[in-house]
Coordinates of C-alpha atoms in Angstrom, one line a residue:
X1 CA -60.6 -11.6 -46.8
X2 CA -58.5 -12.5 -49.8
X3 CA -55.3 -10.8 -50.5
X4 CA -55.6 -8.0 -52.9
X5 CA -54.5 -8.4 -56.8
X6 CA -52.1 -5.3 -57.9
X7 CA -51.3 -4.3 -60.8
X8 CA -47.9 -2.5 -61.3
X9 CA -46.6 -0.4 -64.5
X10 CA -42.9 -0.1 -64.9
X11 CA -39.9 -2.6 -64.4
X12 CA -38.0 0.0 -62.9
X13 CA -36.6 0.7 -59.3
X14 CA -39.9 1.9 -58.1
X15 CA -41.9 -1.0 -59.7
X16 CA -39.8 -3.7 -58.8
X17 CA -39.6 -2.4 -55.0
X18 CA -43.7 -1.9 -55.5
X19 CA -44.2 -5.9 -56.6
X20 CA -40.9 -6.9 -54.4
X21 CA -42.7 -5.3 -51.1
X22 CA -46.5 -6.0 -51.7
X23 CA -45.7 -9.6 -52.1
X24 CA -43.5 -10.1 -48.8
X25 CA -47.1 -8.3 -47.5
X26 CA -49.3 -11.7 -49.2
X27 CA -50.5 -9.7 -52.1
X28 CA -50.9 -11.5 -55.9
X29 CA -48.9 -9.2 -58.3
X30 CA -48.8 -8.2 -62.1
X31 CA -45.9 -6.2 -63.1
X32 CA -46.1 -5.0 -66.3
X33 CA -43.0 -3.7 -67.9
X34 CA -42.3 -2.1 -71.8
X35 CA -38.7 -3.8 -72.8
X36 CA -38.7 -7.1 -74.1
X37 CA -36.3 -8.4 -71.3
X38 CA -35.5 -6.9 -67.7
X39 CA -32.5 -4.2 -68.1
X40 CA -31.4 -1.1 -66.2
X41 CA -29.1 1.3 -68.1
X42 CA -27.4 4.8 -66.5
X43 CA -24.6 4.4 -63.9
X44 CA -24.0 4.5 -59.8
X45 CA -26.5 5.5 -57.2
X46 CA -26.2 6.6 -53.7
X47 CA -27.7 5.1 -51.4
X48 CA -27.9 7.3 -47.5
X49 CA -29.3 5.1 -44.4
X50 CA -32.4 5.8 -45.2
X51 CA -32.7 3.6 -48.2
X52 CA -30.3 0.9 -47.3
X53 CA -32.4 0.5 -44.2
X54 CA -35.2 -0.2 -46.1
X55 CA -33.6 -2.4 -48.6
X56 CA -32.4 -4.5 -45.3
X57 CA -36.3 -4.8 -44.4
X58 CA -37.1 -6.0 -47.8
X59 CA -34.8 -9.1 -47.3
X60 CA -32.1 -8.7 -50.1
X61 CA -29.5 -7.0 -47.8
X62 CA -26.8 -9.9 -48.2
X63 CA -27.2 -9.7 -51.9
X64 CA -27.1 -5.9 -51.9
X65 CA -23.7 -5.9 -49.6
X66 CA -22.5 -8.5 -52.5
X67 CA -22.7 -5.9 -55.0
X68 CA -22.5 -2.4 -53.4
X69 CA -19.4 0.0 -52.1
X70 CA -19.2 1.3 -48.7
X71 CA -17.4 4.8 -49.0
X72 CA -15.3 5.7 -45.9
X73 CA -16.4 9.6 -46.0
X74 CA -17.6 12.4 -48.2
X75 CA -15.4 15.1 -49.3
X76 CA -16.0 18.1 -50.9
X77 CA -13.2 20.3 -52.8
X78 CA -13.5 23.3 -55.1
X79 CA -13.7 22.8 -59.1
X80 CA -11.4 25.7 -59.6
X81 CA -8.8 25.3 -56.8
X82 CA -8.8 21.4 -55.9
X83 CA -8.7 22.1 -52.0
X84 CA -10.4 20.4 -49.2
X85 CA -13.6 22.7 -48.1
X86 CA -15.5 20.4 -46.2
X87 CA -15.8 16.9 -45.0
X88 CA -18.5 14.1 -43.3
X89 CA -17.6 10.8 -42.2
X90 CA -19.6 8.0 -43.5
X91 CA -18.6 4.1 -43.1
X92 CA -19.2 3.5 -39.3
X93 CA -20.3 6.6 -38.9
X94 CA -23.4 6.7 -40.3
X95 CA -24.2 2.9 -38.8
X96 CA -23.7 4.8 -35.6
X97 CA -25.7 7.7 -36.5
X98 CA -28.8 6.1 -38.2
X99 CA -28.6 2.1 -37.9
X100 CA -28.1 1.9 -41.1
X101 CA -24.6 2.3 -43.6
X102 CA -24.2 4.4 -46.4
X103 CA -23.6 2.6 -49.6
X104 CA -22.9 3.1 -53.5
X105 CA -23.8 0.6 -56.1
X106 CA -24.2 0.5 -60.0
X107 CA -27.8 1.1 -61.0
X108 CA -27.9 -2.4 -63.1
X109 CA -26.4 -4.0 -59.8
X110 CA -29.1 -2.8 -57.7
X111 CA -32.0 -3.2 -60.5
X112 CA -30.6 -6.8 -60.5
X113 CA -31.1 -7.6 -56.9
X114 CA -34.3 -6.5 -56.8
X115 CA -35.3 -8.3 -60.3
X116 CA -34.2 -11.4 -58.5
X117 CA -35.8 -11.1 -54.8
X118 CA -39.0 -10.6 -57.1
X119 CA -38.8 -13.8 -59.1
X120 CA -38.2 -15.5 -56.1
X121 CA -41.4 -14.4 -54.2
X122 CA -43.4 -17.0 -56.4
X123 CA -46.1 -14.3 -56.2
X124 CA -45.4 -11.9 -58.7
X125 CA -45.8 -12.4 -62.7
X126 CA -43.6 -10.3 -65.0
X127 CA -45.2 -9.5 -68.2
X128 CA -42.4 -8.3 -70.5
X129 CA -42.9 -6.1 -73.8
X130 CA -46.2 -5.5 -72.3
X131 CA -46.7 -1.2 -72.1
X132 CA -49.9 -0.1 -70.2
X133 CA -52.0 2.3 -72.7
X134 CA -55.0 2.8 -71.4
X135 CA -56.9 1.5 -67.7
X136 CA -60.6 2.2 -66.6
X137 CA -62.2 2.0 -63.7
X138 CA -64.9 -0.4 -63.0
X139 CA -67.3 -1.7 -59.9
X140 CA -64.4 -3.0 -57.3
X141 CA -61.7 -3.4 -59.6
X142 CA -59.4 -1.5 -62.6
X143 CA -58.9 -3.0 -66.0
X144 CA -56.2 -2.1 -68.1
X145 CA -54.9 -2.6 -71.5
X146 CA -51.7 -2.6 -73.1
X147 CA -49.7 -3.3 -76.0
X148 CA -50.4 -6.2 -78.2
X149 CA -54.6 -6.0 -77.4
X150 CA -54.2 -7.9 -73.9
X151 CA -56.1 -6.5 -71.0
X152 CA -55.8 -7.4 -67.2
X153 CA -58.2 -7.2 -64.4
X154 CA -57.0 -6.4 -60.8
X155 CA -57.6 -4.3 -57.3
X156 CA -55.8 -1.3 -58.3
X157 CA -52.8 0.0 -60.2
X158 CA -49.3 1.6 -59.8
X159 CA -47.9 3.9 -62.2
X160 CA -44.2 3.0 -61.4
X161 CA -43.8 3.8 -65.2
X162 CA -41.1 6.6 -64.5
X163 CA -40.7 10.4 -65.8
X164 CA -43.1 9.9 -69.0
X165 CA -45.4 7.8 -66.8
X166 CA -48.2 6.8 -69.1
X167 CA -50.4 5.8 -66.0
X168 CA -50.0 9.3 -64.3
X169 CA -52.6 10.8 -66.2
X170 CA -55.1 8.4 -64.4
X171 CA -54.4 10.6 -61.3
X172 CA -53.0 14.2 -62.3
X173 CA -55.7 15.9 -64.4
X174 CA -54.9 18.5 -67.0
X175 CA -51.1 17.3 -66.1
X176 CA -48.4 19.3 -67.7
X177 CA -45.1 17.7 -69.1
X178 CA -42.3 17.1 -66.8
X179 CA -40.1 20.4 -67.0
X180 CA -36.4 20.5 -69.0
X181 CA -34.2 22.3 -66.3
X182 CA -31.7 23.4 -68.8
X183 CA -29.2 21.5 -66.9
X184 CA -26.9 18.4 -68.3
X185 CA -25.5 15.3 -66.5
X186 CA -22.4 13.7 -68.3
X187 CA -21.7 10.1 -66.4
X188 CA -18.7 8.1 -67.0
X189 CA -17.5 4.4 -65.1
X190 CA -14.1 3.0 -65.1
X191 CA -12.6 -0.2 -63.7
X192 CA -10.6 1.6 -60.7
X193 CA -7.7 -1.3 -61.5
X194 CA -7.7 0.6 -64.9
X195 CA -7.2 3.9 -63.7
X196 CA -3.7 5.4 -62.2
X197 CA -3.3 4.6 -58.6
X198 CA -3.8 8.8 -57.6
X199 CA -7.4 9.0 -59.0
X200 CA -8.4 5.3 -57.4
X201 CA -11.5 6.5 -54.5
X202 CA -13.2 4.8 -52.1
X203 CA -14.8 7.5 -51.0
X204 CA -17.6 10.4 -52.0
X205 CA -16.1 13.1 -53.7
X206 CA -17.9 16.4 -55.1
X207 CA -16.2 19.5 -56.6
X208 CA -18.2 22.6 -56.6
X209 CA -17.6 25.4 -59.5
X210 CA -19.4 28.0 -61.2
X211 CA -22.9 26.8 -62.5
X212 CA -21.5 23.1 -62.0
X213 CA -20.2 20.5 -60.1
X214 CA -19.1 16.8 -60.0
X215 CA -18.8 13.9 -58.1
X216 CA -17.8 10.5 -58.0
X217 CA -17.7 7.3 -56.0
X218 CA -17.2 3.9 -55.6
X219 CA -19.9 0.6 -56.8
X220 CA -19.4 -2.7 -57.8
X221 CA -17.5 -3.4 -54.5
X222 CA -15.1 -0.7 -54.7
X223 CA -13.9 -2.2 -58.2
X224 CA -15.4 0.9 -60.1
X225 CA -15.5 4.1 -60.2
X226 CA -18.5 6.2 -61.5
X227 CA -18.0 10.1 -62.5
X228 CA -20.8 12.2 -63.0
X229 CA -20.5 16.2 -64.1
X230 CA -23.6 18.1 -63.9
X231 CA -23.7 21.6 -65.6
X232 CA -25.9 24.3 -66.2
X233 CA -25.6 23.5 -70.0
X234 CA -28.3 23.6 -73.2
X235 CA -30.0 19.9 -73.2
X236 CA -27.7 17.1 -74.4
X237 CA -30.3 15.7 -76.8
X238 CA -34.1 14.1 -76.9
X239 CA -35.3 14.6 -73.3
X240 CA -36.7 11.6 -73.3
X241 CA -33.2 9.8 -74.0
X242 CA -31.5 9.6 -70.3
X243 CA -28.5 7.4 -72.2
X244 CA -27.3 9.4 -75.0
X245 CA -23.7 8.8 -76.4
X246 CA -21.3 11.9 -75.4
X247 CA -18.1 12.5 -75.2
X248 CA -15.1 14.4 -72.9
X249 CA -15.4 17.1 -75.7
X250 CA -18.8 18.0 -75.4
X251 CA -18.2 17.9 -71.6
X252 CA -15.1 20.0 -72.1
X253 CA -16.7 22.3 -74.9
X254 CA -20.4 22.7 -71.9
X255 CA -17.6 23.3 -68.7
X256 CA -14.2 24.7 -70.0
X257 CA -11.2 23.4 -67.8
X258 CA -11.2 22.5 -64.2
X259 CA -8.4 21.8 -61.5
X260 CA -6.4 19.5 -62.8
X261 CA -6.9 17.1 -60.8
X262 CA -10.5 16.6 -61.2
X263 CA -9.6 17.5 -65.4
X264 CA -7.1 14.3 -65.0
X265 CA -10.0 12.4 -63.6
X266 CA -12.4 13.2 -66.8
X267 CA -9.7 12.8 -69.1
X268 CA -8.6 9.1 -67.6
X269 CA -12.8 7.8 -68.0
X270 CA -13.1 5.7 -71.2
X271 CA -16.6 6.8 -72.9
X272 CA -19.1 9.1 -71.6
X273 CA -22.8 9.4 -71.4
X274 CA -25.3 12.8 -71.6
X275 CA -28.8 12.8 -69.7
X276 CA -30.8 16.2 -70.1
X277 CA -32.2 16.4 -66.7
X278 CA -36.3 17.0 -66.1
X279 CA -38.3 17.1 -62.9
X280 CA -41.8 18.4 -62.1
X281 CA -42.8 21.5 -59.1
X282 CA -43.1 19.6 -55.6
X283 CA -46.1 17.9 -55.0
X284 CA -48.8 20.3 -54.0
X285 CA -50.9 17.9 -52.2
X286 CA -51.8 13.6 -51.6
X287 CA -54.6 13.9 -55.1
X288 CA -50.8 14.0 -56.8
X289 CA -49.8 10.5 -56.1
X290 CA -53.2 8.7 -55.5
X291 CA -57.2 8.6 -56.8
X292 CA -59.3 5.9 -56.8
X293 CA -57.5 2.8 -57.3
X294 CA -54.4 3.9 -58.8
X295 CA -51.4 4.9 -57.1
X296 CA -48.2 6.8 -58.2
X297 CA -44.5 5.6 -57.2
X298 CA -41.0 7.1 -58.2
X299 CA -40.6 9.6 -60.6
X300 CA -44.2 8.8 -62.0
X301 CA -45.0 10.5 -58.8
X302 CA -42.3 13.2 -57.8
X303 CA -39.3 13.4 -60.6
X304 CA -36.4 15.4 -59.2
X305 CA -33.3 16.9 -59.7
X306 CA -30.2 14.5 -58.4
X307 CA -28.6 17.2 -56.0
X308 CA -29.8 15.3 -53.2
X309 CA -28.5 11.7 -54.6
X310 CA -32.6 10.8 -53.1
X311 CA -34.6 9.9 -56.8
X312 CA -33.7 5.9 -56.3
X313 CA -34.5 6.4 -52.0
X314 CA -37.7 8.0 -52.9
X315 CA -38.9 5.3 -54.9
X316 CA -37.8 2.7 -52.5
X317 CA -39.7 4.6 -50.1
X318 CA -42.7 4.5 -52.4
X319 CA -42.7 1.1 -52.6
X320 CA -41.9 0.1 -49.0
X321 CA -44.9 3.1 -47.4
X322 CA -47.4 1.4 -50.0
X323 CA -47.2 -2.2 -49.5
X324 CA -47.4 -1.2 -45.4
X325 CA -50.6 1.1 -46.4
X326 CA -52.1 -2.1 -48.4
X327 CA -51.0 -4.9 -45.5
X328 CA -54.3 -6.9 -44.9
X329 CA -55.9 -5.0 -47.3
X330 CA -58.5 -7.0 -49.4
X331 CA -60.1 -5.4 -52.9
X332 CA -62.8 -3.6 -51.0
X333 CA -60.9 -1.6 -49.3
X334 CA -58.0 -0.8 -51.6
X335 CA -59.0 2.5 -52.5
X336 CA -59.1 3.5 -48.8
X337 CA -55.6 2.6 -48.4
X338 CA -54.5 4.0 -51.7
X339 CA -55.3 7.3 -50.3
X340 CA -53.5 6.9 -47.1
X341 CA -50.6 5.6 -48.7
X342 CA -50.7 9.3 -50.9
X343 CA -51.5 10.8 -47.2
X344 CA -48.3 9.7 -45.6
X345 CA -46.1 10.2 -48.5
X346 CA -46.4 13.5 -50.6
X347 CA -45.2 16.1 -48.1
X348 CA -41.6 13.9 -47.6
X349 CA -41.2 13.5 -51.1
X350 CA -42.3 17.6 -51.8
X351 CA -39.9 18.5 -49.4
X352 CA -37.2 16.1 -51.1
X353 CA -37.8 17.5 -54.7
X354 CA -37.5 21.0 -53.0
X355 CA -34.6 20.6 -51.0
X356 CA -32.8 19.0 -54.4
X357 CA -33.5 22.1 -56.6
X358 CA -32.2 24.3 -53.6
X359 CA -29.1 22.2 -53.3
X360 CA -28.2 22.9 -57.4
X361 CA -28.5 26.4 -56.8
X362 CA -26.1 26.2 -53.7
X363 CA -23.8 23.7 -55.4
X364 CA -23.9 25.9 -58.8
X365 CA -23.3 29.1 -56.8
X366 CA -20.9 32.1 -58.5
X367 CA -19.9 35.1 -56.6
X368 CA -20.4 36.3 -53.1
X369 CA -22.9 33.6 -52.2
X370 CA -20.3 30.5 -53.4
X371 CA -17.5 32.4 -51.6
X372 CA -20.0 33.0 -48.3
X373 CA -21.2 28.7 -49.1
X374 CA -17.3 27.5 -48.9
X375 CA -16.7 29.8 -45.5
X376 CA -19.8 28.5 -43.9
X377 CA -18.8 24.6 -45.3
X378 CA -15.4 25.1 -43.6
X379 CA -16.7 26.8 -40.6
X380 CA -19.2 24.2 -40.1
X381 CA -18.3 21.1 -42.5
X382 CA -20.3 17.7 -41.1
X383 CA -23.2 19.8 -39.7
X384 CA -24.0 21.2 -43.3
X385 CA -23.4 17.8 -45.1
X386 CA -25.4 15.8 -43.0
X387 CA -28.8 15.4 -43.1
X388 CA -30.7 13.6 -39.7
X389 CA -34.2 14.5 -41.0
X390 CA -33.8 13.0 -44.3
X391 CA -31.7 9.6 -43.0
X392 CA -33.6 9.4 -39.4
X393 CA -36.8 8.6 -41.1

């Protein structure tokens, strides 16, 4: 039985953990990716023990800790006030809980890792500046075609492609575009030595306020900080465009004034960046991320809002569940697996992109129901913040 040959759209998270993962498994990759050279753009991610424990099985775990922060707890205060409301340890903590830390690192930082644990597989061929347009399905294998006339034979295909995922429409019929939430993400970084020693963090921090909150965190080893503010707020720009110059004005002009502490913290971050944010409903069923021989991953599959810091995990996930459903696979039975891999996955990742758009409207509460969320935060704290069945599995 010959490994299988797979063919993977997008240069992404997802796609990179896709190629990184089937080729540890023995499989021949193509990864196909649009850009003209490898880059990540945006800012930090989180990363719970759930993802970092996958990473770990992946093999790139010492680079990762090379790059990444290890915040010592998450706090969370009010946007108006400043106070304390709640708080969960994290650092040792977490190793304890799950066997696995929680970490923070740069998107780039991560996307970089992973760009280099694939080149170094020996079994994976990156095809830059090379956009997938069009695939059909033939007698044991899928041909697809891309920019610049070039077509590729292989086994099957995953749409890692992202949001605008030109491979979904292979699997989602009649498919409806991704959905503009109305919501805004402004993101900001700063070198921590550059900022003044009172708003230097190692840890998680999130301020909830009316119709908002914000967070930020450590990556780059503790050496950065990244700031994101994320408002119920007209679209920034092109929804396509998740890197759009901004600035602390528009954010200002979107928000009004916070604490001051927080305001001290927006005001001290150099530039800022808008993202209009998009997802899709939950997935409704496993003919959402899988038919025939192609395969959804990431946000192709299951875009989401970022109120459960689990877009990144999900993919990595993806990736890691797929190349386990494909182990000793050869091309006759690819198909077969395909369909397991959509089997095992699509009710986690529904209940993922559910529990995110739940978690704006709790972090975004106004009234009664944000003063009733802070009582039951301080009343219960680390048994709200945590969450077993998302980090256990």
């Amino acid at each position: 039985m010959r490994a299988a040959h797979i063919l993977v759209a997008g240069g992404g998270i997802a796609g990179l953990t896709c190629a990184l993962a089937l080729a540890r498994r023995g499989h021949r990759v193509d990864l196909f990716e649009q850009a003209v050279a490898f880059a990540e753009v945006g800012a930090g991610l989180q990363l719970g023990p759930n993802v970092t424990r996958r990473l770990q099985a992946l093999g790139v775990w010492e680079p990762l800790m090379r790059v990444a922060a290890r915040p010592a707890a998450l706090v969370v205060r009010s946007a108006v006030r400043g106070v304390e409301i709640a708080r969960l340890p994290l650092g040792d903590a977490m190793l304890r809980s799950y066997g696995a830390p929680y970490l923070c690192a740069h998107r780039a930082d991560l996307h970089g890792v992973l760009l280099a644990a694939v080149r170094g597989t020996g079994a994976v061929t990156l095809n830059t500046g090379s956009r997938i347009t069009d695939a059909v399905a033939r007698a044991g294998a899928i041909c697809v075609s891309g920019t610049g006339s070039r077509a590729w034979e292989g086994d099957a295909l995953i749409g890692a492609d992202g949001l605008w995922s030109a491979v979904r429409g292979r699997v989602v019929k009649n498919d409806a575009p991704p959905r503009t939430t109305g919501h805004t993400a402004w993101r900001a970084l700063a070198a921590q030595s550059a900022l003044p020693a009172a708003l230097r963090s190692m840890q998680v921090s999130v301020w909830l306020g009316p119709r908002l909150h914000a967070v930020a965190y450590p990556v780059r080893r503790g050496e950065a900080l990244n700031v994101v503010v994320l408002a119920e707020a007209a679209p920034a720009g092109d929804a396509r465009d998740w890197d759009q110059a901004s600035s602390l004005a528009a954010l200002q002009a979107a928000v009004g004034r916070m604490d001051a502490g927080l305001q001290a913290l927006l005001e001290a971050m150099p530039a800022w960046r808008a993202w209009t944010l998009c997802d899709r409903p939950p997935l409704s069923g496993p003919e959402q991320m899988a038919g025939g021989r192609v395969a959804l991953a990431g946000d192709a599959a299951h875009p989401m809002l970022p109120y459960l810091a689990q877009g990144a995990g999900m993919a990595v996930e993806d990736g890691v569940a797929l190349a386990e459903a494909l182990d000793g696979c050869g091309a006759e039975a690819v198909a077969q697996r395909l369909a397991r891999y959509a089997q095992g996955r699509w009710a986690r990742n529904a209940q993922v992109q559910a529990r995110a758009r739940r978690n704006g409207e709790i972090f975004h509460a106004t009234g009664l129901v944000r003063v009733g969320r802070d009582a039951a935060l301080r009343l219960l704290g680390a048994r709200l913040l945590d969450v077993p069945w998302l980090y256990e599995a």
